[in-house]
Coordinates of C-alpha atoms and ligand atoms in Angstrom, one line a residue:
M219 CA 53.4 164.4 84.1
C220 CA 50.8 162.3 82.5
G221 CA 49.1 159.4 84.3
I222 CA 48.9 155.9 83.0
V223 CA 46.6 153.0 84.0
A224 CA 46.3 149.5 82.5
Y225 CA 44.4 146.4 83.4
I226 CA 44.5 142.7 82.4
G227 CA 42.3 140.1 84.1
H228 CA 38.8 138.9 84.4
R229 CA 36.9 142.2 85.1
E230 CA 35.6 144.8 82.7
A231 CA 38.7 146.9 82.0
C232 CA 37.1 150.2 81.1
P233 CA 35.5 151.2 84.4
I234 CA 38.7 150.4 86.2
I235 CA 40.7 152.5 83.8
L236 CA 38.4 155.5 83.8
K237 CA 38.2 155.5 87.6
G238 CA 42.0 155.2 87.8
L239 CA 42.5 158.0 85.3
K240 CA 40.4 160.3 87.5
R241 CA 42.6 159.5 90.4
L242 CA 45.7 160.3 88.3
E243 CA 44.2 163.4 86.7
Y244 CA 46.4 165.5 89.1
R245 CA 49.3 164.4 86.9
G246 CA 47.9 166.1 83.8
Y247 CA 44.5 166.9 82.3
D248 CA 45.1 168.2 78.8
S249 CA 43.5 165.1 77.2
A250 CA 42.5 161.6 78.1
G251 CA 42.2 158.3 76.2
V252 CA 41.7 154.6 76.5
A253 CA 42.5 151.5 74.4
L254 CA 40.3 148.5 74.9
L255 CA 41.2 145.1 73.5
T256 CA 38.5 142.5 73.3
P257 CA 39.1 138.7 73.4
E258 CA 38.1 138.8 69.7
K259 CA 41.1 141.0 69.0
N260 CA 39.1 144.2 68.4
L261 CA 41.1 147.1 69.5
N262 CA 38.9 150.2 70.3
I263 CA 40.7 153.5 71.0
Y264 CA 38.8 156.5 72.2
K265 CA 40.5 159.7 73.0
K266 CA 39.6 163.3 73.6
S267 CA 41.2 166.6 74.5
G268 CA 40.1 167.9 77.9
K269 CA 39.4 166.0 81.1
V270 CA 38.6 162.4 81.8
S271 CA 34.9 163.5 82.2
D272 CA 34.9 164.8 78.6
L273 CA 36.2 161.4 77.5
E274 CA 33.6 159.6 79.5
T275 CA 30.8 161.7 77.9
S276 CA 32.2 161.1 74.4
I277 CA 32.3 157.3 74.8
E278 CA 28.7 156.9 76.1
G279 CA 27.0 154.2 74.0
K280 CA 30.3 153.0 72.4
D281 CA 31.5 149.4 72.6
L282 CA 33.5 149.4 75.8
H283 CA 33.6 145.7 76.5
A284 CA 37.1 144.4 77.2
N285 CA 39.2 142.6 79.8
T286 CA 42.4 144.1 78.7
G287 CA 43.0 147.8 78.3
M288 CA 44.9 150.9 79.2
G289 CA 44.3 154.6 79.6
H290 CA 46.2 157.9 79.8
T291 CA 45.7 161.4 81.1
R292 CA 48.1 163.8 79.5
W293 CA 50.1 166.8 80.4
A294 CA 51.2 168.1 77.0
T295 CA 54.9 168.2 76.2
H296 CA 55.3 167.5 72.5
G297 CA 52.3 168.8 70.5
V298 CA 49.4 170.9 71.6
P299 CA 46.6 169.3 73.7
N300 CA 44.1 168.0 71.1
D301 CA 42.4 164.7 70.2
V302 CA 45.2 163.6 67.8
N303 CA 48.0 164.1 70.2
A304 CA 46.1 162.4 73.0
H305 CA 47.3 158.9 74.0
P306 CA 47.0 156.0 73.3
H307 CA 49.0 156.1 70.0
L308 CA 49.1 153.3 67.4
S309 CA 52.0 151.9 65.4
G310 CA 51.9 152.4 61.6
S311 CA 49.9 149.2 60.9
G312 CA 47.7 149.6 64.0
E313 CA 49.0 146.4 65.5
F314 CA 50.5 147.9 68.6
A315 CA 49.2 150.6 70.9
I316 CA 51.1 152.6 73.6
I317 CA 50.6 154.9 76.5
H318 CA 53.5 156.9 77.8
N319 CA 54.5 159.2 80.7
G320 CA 57.9 160.9 80.2
I321 CA 59.9 162.3 77.3
I322 CA 61.8 160.6 74.6
E323 CA 64.7 163.0 74.2
N324 CA 66.0 161.6 71.0
Y325 CA 62.6 161.4 69.4
A326 CA 63.5 164.0 66.6
S327 CA 66.4 162.0 65.2
L328 CA 64.5 158.7 65.6
K329 CA 61.5 160.3 63.8
Q330 CA 63.6 161.6 60.9
A331 CA 65.2 158.2 60.4
L332 CA 61.8 156.5 60.5
I333 CA 60.3 159.0 58.1
K334 CA 63.2 158.2 55.7
R335 CA 62.3 154.6 56.0
G336 CA 58.7 155.3 55.0
H337 CA 56.9 155.9 58.3
E338 CA 54.0 158.4 58.4
F339 CA 53.0 160.0 61.6
K340 CA 49.6 161.4 62.6
S341 CA 50.6 163.2 65.8
D342 CA 53.3 165.6 67.0
T343 CA 54.2 163.4 69.9
D344 CA 57.4 161.7 70.9
T345 CA 55.3 158.7 72.0
E346 CA 54.1 157.9 68.5
V347 CA 57.7 157.7 67.4
L348 CA 58.4 155.1 70.0
I349 CA 55.6 152.8 69.0
H350 CA 56.6 153.1 65.3
L351 CA 60.1 152.2 66.3
I352 CA 58.9 149.1 68.3
E353 CA 56.9 147.9 65.3
E354 CA 59.8 148.4 63.0
V355 CA 62.1 146.4 65.2
Y356 CA 59.4 143.7 65.5
K357 CA 59.0 143.4 61.8
N358 CA 62.6 143.7 60.6
N359 CA 64.1 141.3 63.1
D360 CA 61.3 138.8 63.2
L361 CA 61.2 139.1 67.0
G362 CA 58.5 138.4 69.5
F363 CA 56.5 141.3 71.0
E364 CA 58.5 141.3 74.2
E365 CA 61.9 141.1 72.4
A366 CA 60.9 143.9 70.1
V367 CA 60.0 146.2 73.0
R368 CA 63.3 145.4 74.7
M369 CA 65.4 146.0 71.6
A370 CA 63.6 149.2 70.7
L371 CA 64.1 150.6 74.2
T372 CA 67.9 150.2 73.9
Q373 CA 67.7 152.9 71.2
V374 CA 65.8 155.4 73.4
I375 CA 67.2 158.3 75.3
G376 CA 64.9 159.9 77.8
A377 CA 62.4 159.0 80.4
Y378 CA 59.4 156.7 80.2
A379 CA 56.8 154.7 81.9
I380 CA 55.1 152.9 79.0
V381 CA 52.4 150.3 78.6
I382 CA 52.1 148.5 75.2
L383 CA 49.5 146.1 74.0
S384 CA 49.4 144.0 70.8
K385 CA 46.1 143.6 68.9
Q386 CA 47.1 140.0 68.0
D387 CA 47.2 139.0 71.7
P388 CA 44.6 140.2 74.1
N389 CA 46.3 138.3 76.9
Y390 CA 49.5 140.2 76.7
L391 CA 50.6 143.5 78.3
I392 CA 54.0 144.9 78.6
G393 CA 55.1 147.8 80.8
A394 CA 58.5 149.4 81.0
K395 CA 60.0 152.1 83.2
K396 CA 63.0 154.4 83.2
G397 CA 62.8 157.7 85.0
S398 CA 59.0 157.9 85.3
P399 CA 57.1 156.0 88.0
M400 CA 55.3 152.7 87.6
V401 CA 53.5 150.5 90.1
I402 CA 52.1 147.0 89.3
G403 CA 49.1 145.8 91.3
V404 CA 49.0 142.0 91.8
G405 CA 45.5 140.7 92.3
E406 CA 43.9 137.3 92.1
N407 CA 44.4 136.3 88.4
E408 CA 44.6 139.9 87.4
H409 CA 47.1 142.7 87.2
F410 CA 47.1 146.5 87.2
I411 CA 49.7 149.0 86.1
A412 CA 49.6 152.6 87.1
S413 CA 51.7 155.7 87.6
D414 CA 50.9 155.5 91.3
A415 CA 49.0 153.2 93.6
T416 CA 45.8 155.2 93.8
P417 CA 44.0 153.5 90.9
I418 CA 45.0 150.1 92.3
V419 CA 44.3 150.3 96.1
E420 CA 40.6 149.3 96.0
Y421 CA 41.4 146.1 94.1
T422 CA 44.5 144.8 95.7
R423 CA 47.0 145.9 98.4
N424 CA 49.9 143.9 96.8
V425 CA 52.1 146.0 94.7
I426 CA 55.5 146.0 93.0
Y427 CA 57.3 149.3 92.3
L428 CA 59.2 148.7 89.1
H429 CA 62.8 149.9 89.0
D430 CA 64.4 151.9 86.3
G431 CA 65.4 149.7 83.4
E432 CA 62.9 147.0 84.2
I433 CA 60.2 145.6 82.0
A434 CA 57.0 143.9 83.3
I435 CA 55.6 141.2 81.0
I436 CA 52.1 140.1 81.8
K437 CA 50.9 137.1 79.8
G438 CA 47.5 135.9 80.9
T439 CA 47.8 135.7 84.7
E440 CA 51.6 135.4 84.8
L441 CA 53.8 138.3 85.6
T442 CA 57.5 138.3 84.8
I443 CA 59.9 141.1 85.5
K444 CA 63.1 141.5 83.5
T445 CA 65.8 144.0 83.0
I446 CA 66.2 145.6 79.7
D447 CA 69.2 143.4 79.1
N448 CA 67.0 140.3 79.7
T449 CA 67.9 139.3 83.2
I450 CA 64.9 137.9 85.1
K451 CA 64.3 139.7 88.4
T452 CA 62.5 138.4 91.5
P453 CA 59.7 140.8 92.1
Y454 CA 59.5 142.4 95.6
I455 CA 55.8 142.5 96.4
Q456 CA 54.9 145.0 99.1
E457 CA 51.8 145.9 100.9
L458 CA 50.2 149.3 100.2
E459 CA 50.0 151.7 103.1
I460 CA 47.5 154.1 101.7
N461 CA 43.8 153.5 102.1
L462 CA 40.8 154.5 99.9
E463 CA 39.6 157.2 102.3
S464 CA 42.9 159.1 102.1
I465 CA 42.5 159.5 98.3
E466 CA 38.9 160.6 98.3
K467 CA 37.5 164.1 99.1
G468 CA 35.7 163.0 102.2
G469 CA 32.9 165.5 102.0
Y470 CA 35.1 168.5 101.1
E471 CA 34.4 170.4 98.0
H472 CA 38.0 170.2 96.8
F473 CA 41.1 168.1 97.6
M474 CA 43.0 171.2 98.4
L475 CA 40.6 172.3 101.1
K476 CA 40.6 168.7 102.6
E477 CA 44.4 168.8 102.6
I478 CA 44.6 172.2 104.2
Y479 CA 42.3 170.9 107.0
E480 CA 44.3 167.7 107.4
Q481 CA 47.4 169.6 108.5
P482 CA 47.0 169.2 112.3
R483 CA 47.1 165.4 111.6
S484 CA 49.8 165.4 108.9
I485 CA 52.1 167.6 111.0
L486 CA 51.6 165.3 114.0
D487 CA 52.2 162.2 111.9
S488 CA 55.4 163.7 110.6
F489 CA 56.9 164.0 114.1
R490 CA 55.0 161.3 116.0
G491 CA 57.3 158.5 117.1
R492 CA 60.4 160.5 116.3
T493 CA 60.4 162.8 119.4
H494 CA 61.2 161.7 122.9
I495 CA 60.8 164.7 125.2
N496 CA 61.8 163.0 128.5
D497 CA 65.0 161.7 127.0
A498 CA 65.5 165.0 125.1
M499 CA 66.1 163.0 121.9
I500 CA 65.0 162.7 118.3
A501 CA 65.0 159.4 116.6
M502 CA 65.6 159.7 112.9
A503 CA 67.3 156.7 111.4
G504 CA 68.6 158.5 108.4
I505 CA 70.2 161.2 110.5
D506 CA 71.6 158.7 113.0
K507 CA 73.2 156.8 110.1
F508 CA 75.3 159.9 109.2
E509 CA 75.9 161.1 112.7
D510 CA 79.7 161.2 112.4
K511 CA 79.6 163.0 109.1
L512 CA 77.0 165.6 110.3
K513 CA 79.0 166.3 113.4
N514 CA 81.8 167.8 111.3
V515 CA 80.0 168.7 108.1
K516 CA 81.1 172.1 106.7
R517 CA 78.0 172.9 104.7
I518 CA 74.6 171.5 103.7
I519 CA 73.1 172.0 100.2
I520 CA 69.3 171.8 100.0
I521 CA 67.7 171.3 96.6
G522 CA 64.1 171.4 95.5
C523 CA 61.6 173.0 93.2
G524 CA 58.5 175.2 93.8
T525 CA 57.0 174.7 97.2
S526 CA 59.7 172.2 98.2
W527 CA 62.3 174.8 97.5
H528 CA 60.4 177.2 99.8
A529 CA 60.6 174.5 102.5
G530 CA 64.3 174.3 101.8
L531 CA 64.6 178.0 102.6
V532 CA 63.0 177.4 105.9
G533 CA 65.5 174.6 106.4
E534 CA 68.3 177.0 105.8
Y535 CA 67.2 179.2 108.7
L536 CA 66.7 176.1 110.9
F537 CA 70.1 174.5 110.2
E538 CA 71.8 177.9 110.8
D539 CA 69.9 178.6 114.0
F540 CA 70.1 175.2 115.7
A541 CA 73.0 173.4 114.1
R542 CA 75.2 176.3 113.1
I543 CA 75.9 174.8 109.7
P544 CA 76.1 177.0 106.6
V545 CA 73.4 176.1 104.1
E546 CA 72.9 176.8 100.4
V547 CA 69.4 176.4 99.0
E548 CA 69.3 175.7 95.3
Y549 CA 66.7 175.4 92.6
A550 CA 67.3 171.9 91.3
S551 CA 66.8 173.0 87.7
E552 CA 69.7 175.5 88.0
F553 CA 71.9 173.4 90.2
R554 CA 71.9 170.5 87.7
Y555 CA 73.2 172.6 84.8
R556 CA 75.8 174.6 86.7
N557 CA 79.2 173.3 87.6
P558 CA 78.7 173.3 91.3
V559 CA 81.7 172.9 93.6
L560 CA 80.9 169.7 95.4
D561 CA 82.8 166.8 97.0
E562 CA 82.6 163.9 99.4
S563 CA 82.4 166.3 102.4
D564 CA 79.1 167.8 101.3
F565 CA 75.7 166.7 102.6
V566 CA 72.9 167.3 100.0
I567 CA 69.3 167.2 101.0
A568 CA 66.6 166.9 98.3
I569 CA 63.1 167.9 99.2
S570 CA 60.3 166.6 97.1
Q571 CA 56.7 165.8 97.8
S572 CA 56.3 163.4 94.9
G573 CA 59.8 162.1 95.0
E574 CA 59.6 162.1 91.2
T575 CA 60.5 165.7 90.2
A576 CA 62.9 165.3 87.2
D577 CA 65.0 168.3 88.0
T578 CA 65.5 167.3 91.6
L579 CA 66.4 163.8 90.7
A580 CA 68.9 165.0 88.1
A581 CA 70.5 167.4 90.6
L582 CA 70.8 164.5 93.1
E583 CA 72.5 162.3 90.4
L584 CA 75.0 165.1 89.9
A585 CA 75.6 165.4 93.6
K586 CA 76.1 161.7 93.9
S587 CA 78.5 161.6 91.0
K588 CA 80.7 164.1 92.9
G589 CA 80.7 161.9 95.9
A590 CA 78.4 163.9 98.2
T591 CA 76.1 162.2 100.7
I592 CA 72.6 162.5 99.5
F593 CA 69.5 162.6 101.7
G594 CA 65.8 162.8 100.7
I595 CA 62.8 164.3 102.3
C596 CA 59.9 162.9 100.4
N597 CA 56.2 162.1 100.9
V598 CA 55.5 159.4 98.4
V599 CA 56.8 156.1 99.7
G600 CA 58.8 154.0 97.2
S601 CA 59.2 156.9 94.7
S602 CA 62.4 157.5 92.8
I603 CA 64.2 160.0 95.1
P604 CA 63.9 157.9 98.3
R605 CA 65.2 154.9 96.3
F606 CA 68.1 156.8 94.9
T607 CA 69.3 158.6 98.1
D608 CA 71.8 157.3 100.7
A609 CA 69.2 157.9 103.5
G610 CA 66.2 159.9 104.1
A611 CA 63.1 160.9 106.1
Y612 CA 59.6 160.4 104.9
T613 CA 57.1 163.1 105.6
H614 CA 53.8 161.5 106.7
A615 CA 51.4 163.8 105.0
G616 CA 49.5 161.1 103.3
P617 CA 48.6 161.3 99.6
E618 CA 48.4 164.9 98.4
I619 CA 46.1 165.1 95.4
G620 CA 45.5 168.9 94.9
V621 CA 48.1 170.2 92.6
A622 CA 48.8 173.1 94.9
S623 CA 51.0 171.7 97.7
T624 CA 49.7 172.4 101.2
K625 CA 50.0 169.7 103.8
A626 CA 53.2 168.4 102.1
F627 CA 54.8 171.7 102.7
T628 CA 54.1 171.8 106.4
A629 CA 55.1 168.2 106.7
Q630 CA 58.4 169.0 105.0
V631 CA 59.0 171.9 107.4
T632 CA 58.3 169.5 110.3
A633 CA 60.8 167.0 109.1
L634 CA 63.4 169.8 108.7
I635 CA 62.7 171.1 112.2
L636 CA 63.4 167.6 113.5
M637 CA 66.6 167.2 111.5
A638 CA 67.9 170.6 112.5
L639 CA 67.3 169.9 116.2
S640 CA 68.7 166.4 116.0
I641 CA 71.9 167.6 114.2
G642 CA 72.2 170.6 116.5
Q643 CA 72.1 168.3 119.5
K644 CA 74.7 165.9 118.0
R645 CA 77.0 168.9 117.2
G646 CA 76.6 170.3 120.6
T647 CA 75.1 173.6 119.3
L648 CA 71.7 172.9 121.0
S649 CA 71.5 172.0 124.7
S650 CA 69.2 169.2 125.9
Q651 CA 67.3 171.7 127.9
R652 CA 66.6 173.9 124.8
L653 CA 65.8 170.8 122.7
R654 CA 63.3 169.7 125.3
E655 CA 61.6 173.1 125.2
L656 CA 61.4 173.1 121.4
L657 CA 60.0 169.5 121.4
I658 CA 57.3 170.6 123.9
E659 CA 56.5 173.5 121.6
L660 CA 56.3 171.2 118.6
E661 CA 53.8 169.0 120.4
T662 CA 51.5 172.0 120.7
I663 CA 51.6 172.9 117.0
P664 CA 48.8 170.5 115.8
S665 CA 46.4 172.2 118.2
K666 CA 47.6 175.6 117.2
V667 CA 47.1 174.7 113.6
E668 CA 43.5 173.8 114.5
R669 CA 43.1 177.2 116.1
T670 CA 44.6 178.9 113.0
L671 CA 42.2 177.0 110.8
A672 CA 39.4 178.7 112.7
T673 CA 40.3 182.0 111.0
D674 CA 38.7 180.6 107.9
P675 CA 35.5 182.7 108.0
L676 CA 37.5 185.9 108.3
V677 CA 39.9 184.8 105.5
K678 CA 36.8 184.2 103.4
I679 CA 35.6 187.8 104.0
I680 CA 39.1 189.1 103.0
A681 CA 39.1 186.9 99.9
E682 CA 35.8 188.4 98.9
E683 CA 37.3 191.9 99.2
F684 CA 40.4 191.1 97.1
K685 CA 39.1 188.4 94.7
N686 CA 39.3 190.8 91.7
S687 CA 42.8 192.1 92.3
T688 CA 45.2 191.7 89.5
N689 CA 48.4 191.8 91.6
A690 CA 49.4 191.1 95.2
L691 CA 52.5 191.4 97.3
Y692 CA 53.5 189.1 100.1
L693 CA 56.1 190.4 102.5
G694 CA 58.0 188.7 105.4
R695 CA 61.3 188.7 107.2
G696 CA 63.3 185.9 108.7
Y697 CA 61.1 182.8 108.8
G698 CA 58.3 184.9 107.4
F699 CA 60.1 185.4 104.1
P700 CA 59.8 181.8 102.8
I701 CA 56.2 182.0 103.9
A702 CA 55.7 185.1 101.8
L703 CA 57.1 183.3 98.8
E704 CA 54.9 180.3 99.4
G705 CA 51.8 182.5 99.9
A706 CA 52.4 184.2 96.6
L707 CA 53.0 181.0 94.8
K708 CA 49.7 179.6 96.1
L709 CA 47.8 182.6 94.9
K710 CA 49.3 182.7 91.5
E711 CA 49.1 179.0 90.7
I712 CA 45.4 178.5 91.6
S713 CA 43.8 181.9 91.1
Y714 CA 46.0 183.2 88.2
I715 CA 46.5 186.5 90.1
H716 CA 50.0 187.8 89.7
A717 CA 51.7 187.7 93.1
E718 CA 55.2 188.2 94.3
G719 CA 56.8 187.3 97.6
Y720 CA 59.6 189.6 98.9
P721 CA 61.7 190.0 102.0
A722 CA 59.9 192.9 103.6
A723 CA 63.0 195.1 103.7
E724 CA 63.6 194.6 100.0
M725 CA 60.3 196.3 99.1
K726 CA 61.9 199.7 99.1
H727 CA 64.4 198.6 96.5
G728 CA 61.9 198.3 93.8
P729 CA 58.5 196.7 94.4
I730 CA 57.3 199.7 96.4
A731 CA 56.8 201.4 93.0
L732 CA 53.9 199.1 92.4
I733 CA 52.0 200.0 95.5
D734 CA 48.8 202.0 95.2
E735 CA 45.3 201.7 96.6
A736 CA 44.5 198.7 94.5
M737 CA 47.4 196.6 95.7
P738 CA 46.8 194.0 98.5
V739 CA 49.9 193.5 100.5
V740 CA 50.0 190.5 102.8
V741 CA 52.5 190.9 105.6
I742 CA 53.7 188.3 108.0
A743 CA 53.9 190.5 111.1
T744 CA 54.0 188.2 114.1
Q745 CA 55.6 189.2 117.4
H746 CA 59.0 187.7 116.7
S747 CA 62.5 189.2 116.3
Y748 CA 61.6 191.4 113.3
Y749 CA 58.3 192.7 114.6
E750 CA 59.2 196.5 114.8
K751 CA 60.9 196.4 111.5
V752 CA 57.9 194.8 109.8
I753 CA 55.6 197.4 111.4
S754 CA 57.8 200.1 109.7
N755 CA 57.4 198.2 106.4
I756 CA 53.7 198.2 106.9
Q757 CA 53.7 201.9 107.5
E758 CA 55.7 202.4 104.2
V759 CA 52.9 200.4 102.4
K760 CA 50.1 202.4 104.1
A761 CA 51.9 205.7 103.2
R762 CA 51.4 204.7 99.5
K763 CA 47.8 203.7 100.1
G764 CA 48.4 200.0 99.8
R765 CA 45.9 197.6 101.5
V766 CA 47.5 195.6 104.2
I767 CA 46.4 192.2 105.4
A768 CA 48.6 191.3 108.4
I769 CA 49.2 187.8 109.8
A770 CA 49.7 188.7 113.5
T771 CA 50.1 187.1 116.9
E772 CA 47.0 186.6 119.0
G773 CA 46.8 189.4 121.6
D774 CA 48.6 192.0 119.5
E775 CA 46.1 194.9 119.5
E776 CA 48.7 197.5 118.3
I777 CA 48.7 196.0 114.8
K778 CA 45.1 196.9 114.2
N779 CA 46.3 200.6 114.0
H780 CA 48.4 199.8 111.0
A781 CA 46.7 197.0 109.0
D782 CA 43.4 197.0 107.1
Y783 CA 42.8 193.4 108.1
V784 CA 44.4 191.3 110.8
I785 CA 44.4 187.5 110.8
Y786 CA 45.6 186.3 114.2
I787 CA 47.5 183.1 114.7
P788 CA 48.6 181.6 118.1
P789 CA 51.9 182.6 119.6
C790 CA 54.7 180.2 118.8
E791 CA 58.5 179.7 118.8
E792 CA 59.9 181.7 115.9
S793 CA 61.3 178.7 114.2
M794 CA 57.8 177.1 114.1
L795 CA 56.2 180.1 112.6
P796 CA 56.0 178.6 109.1
L797 CA 53.8 175.8 110.4
L798 CA 51.2 178.3 111.4
A799 CA 51.6 181.4 109.2
T800 CA 51.2 179.4 106.1
I801 CA 47.7 178.2 106.9
P802 CA 45.8 181.5 106.4
L803 CA 47.7 182.1 103.2
Q804 CA 46.7 178.7 101.9
L805 CA 43.0 179.4 102.8
L806 CA 43.2 182.9 101.2
S807 CA 44.4 181.5 97.9
Y808 CA 41.8 178.7 98.1
H809 CA 38.9 181.0 98.6
I810 CA 40.0 183.6 96.0
A811 CA 40.4 180.8 93.5
V812 CA 36.9 179.4 94.3
M813 CA 35.4 182.8 94.0
R814 CA 37.0 183.3 90.7
E815 CA 35.6 180.0 89.6
C816 CA 39.1 178.6 88.9
N817 CA 39.7 174.9 88.9
V818 CA 41.4 174.7 92.4
D819 CA 42.6 171.1 92.3
Q820 CA 43.7 171.1 88.7
P821 CA 44.9 174.6 87.8
R822 CA 45.6 175.3 84.2
N823 CA 48.9 174.3 82.6
L824 CA 50.2 172.6 85.8
A825 CA 50.6 169.0 86.9
K826 CA 51.3 167.6 90.3
S827 CA 54.5 165.8 89.6
V828 CA 56.8 167.3 87.1
T829 CA 58.6 164.4 85.7
V830 CA 60.0 166.3 82.7
E831 CA 62.6 169.0 82.5
Ligands
LIG933 O1 56.9 166.9 94.1 P1 57.8 168.0 94.4 O2 57.7 168.5 95.8 O3 59.2 167.8 93.9 O4 57.3 169.2 93.4 C1 57.9 170.4 93.3 C2 57.0 171.4 92.7 O5 56.7 171.1 91.4 C3 55.8 171.7 93.5 O6 56.1 172.1 94.8 C4 54.9 172.8 92.9 O7 55.6 174.0 93.0 C5 53.5 172.9 93.5 N1 52.5 173.0 92.5 C6 53.4 174.1 94.4 O8 52.1 174.1 94.9

C-alpha cells in the first residue's frame, strides 16, 4: 500500500513526482502529497486528501520550483484519510520530512515514549512517529543525518520503504527499505526513488532494486548503498524490461479493459518459449531444479490471497489431475498464524501478482523456517517473493495497473498448467502423447481467448439488464468453481454489488434460500464432465425464478432452453476452461461497474498490492 516517488538531480522535481504518483496511484489513493526542497533551503509541503489530481488542482499557482523532492500517494492504515494524515510528515522542528510505505508495528510504544520526552504530534500516523524518532536520535547523539536514520531504524519493528530529506541540505536524500518495495533509478547526474519502476522508466532504464535492510544515500550525484549495520554494498544495476507503452492506457478507457484485452498476448507470453511440442517437453528451470524432489513429493501446499488464491484452487485441480499429487490451498493470512504441519518434504508454492503481498511473504517465511522448499509464481520481476523463494516461474503478463486482477490471473493459471504438466511427465503420471495433446491445445488458447473477447457486445447488454442488482450468485463445478469465486470477487470489488461464488451443488445447502426473481445467477455450464449436473442446478435456480446467465460451450443449443442469457465460449480441454470462462465474467464486472459510474481502476478502499497485514 502507498506509493512513494522521489527525485534529486538537475530537472524540476515536481512534474516528475506528480506524474510518478499518478502511475503509483494503484497502490493507494486516499490522499497525496509532495515535499519540494529548493536550493535556497525552502521546504514546501503540499498535501491533500483524495487523488493526485485533487492535489494537482490544489497546488496550482503555488511555488513548485525545486530540484529535490518527494511525493506520496496513500492507502490509509493509521488514521483516517485527511489532509493532516497525508504524507509527507515533518519532524518536530520541521527540519526533516519523510514519506513512508509500510507499517511501523511498534509505533504506539515509540510514540508514548516520545510524548513523555516532550514530542507533540499532529497526525495519527505511525510515519510521523518515525520522523520524530529520527530527529531525536539526530539531536541527542550529535550524529549526521545518515547516521541518525540508521540508528533510528534499528529501533523500528515493522515494514517500511521510506525517503527522508533534510531542509539543511537540498543535495541529500536518504531511502531505506525493509519489507516494502523500493527501486532506485540511476540517470545521468540524477536519481529517482520509487515503489516500482513505472515512475522511472521514461527517464532511465538503469535501476537498482534495494534489498531489505539496505539504505540508499544520495548526496548530490553520488549514490551509496549500505546495510543498516553500516556495511557498504556494491549496487547491482539492472536494465528495466518494461516499456512506457505497457504502463499507459493505449486508447482504452480504463486499464482494466486494456488488461482484459491483453490476455491473448499475456497468456501466450506466459507459455511461449517454455513448451516444446515435438519433443513433448516443457522447459521450466525452476521445476527442473527440483525434479528429484517433485518426483517423490507427498503433497504440495499453495498459498496466496484474493485472485491469486483462486488461481491456487485451479492449481489444486491441475496438480491432482496431471501429477496425482495431493494439494492444499491456503489463504496466506490464515496459514501464517496457524501452526501448520510442515517439514523438509513439503513443496510450497506462493502465487502473487505483485510479489509483495505481506501475508503471502510472511507465510513463505514460515514455510522456509520449517525447511520446506518454497517456489514463487509472480508477475513483478525483482519483487520480494521471487527474491525470497528457492526457485520460481515468472508470469509474463506485463504490468497490471487496474486494481482488479485480470490478465495476471490467467497468466498464473497458464504457469500452473505448465507446472502440473511438467511435473506429471516427470512423475510418469502423464504420458508424452497426452502431454503433446495438451500442449497443442494450449497453443490454441490465445486465439480462443480472442474469440471469447468477441462476446463483449452481448456481455454489455447483460450488464445493462443487471446493473442495478444488489446481489449476485456465481456457480460452477470442478474447474468452474474457482472461476465462480473469481467472477464474484471481480463484481464485488469494482461495482460494489454483493456477490458470492459457490460450488453449484452447494447451492441447495443454503444459498438457494436467496434466490428470487431479482437474483442474477451466473453459471459456468460448459460441456465438460459436470455438464448434466450443472443443468440440473440451473433448473433448481429457474424453479425459484432466478435469472440465469450461462457460460456455455459454442454449439450447445440445448442450454438456451434453460438459461435467460447464454454467453458462448469456444470448446476446450476441461483443464484449460479457466483461461476462457473467466473472460466474460471480467467483462461483465467491468461493464456493470462502468454503468454504475464506479471507479473501475481504483475501487474504493482497495489497493493493488497489499503490503500490510
Ligand atoms: O499481488 P497479489 O497477487 O499477491 O495480490 C493478492 C490480492 O490482493 C489480489 O489478488 C486482490 O484480491 C485483487 N484486487 C483481486 O482483483
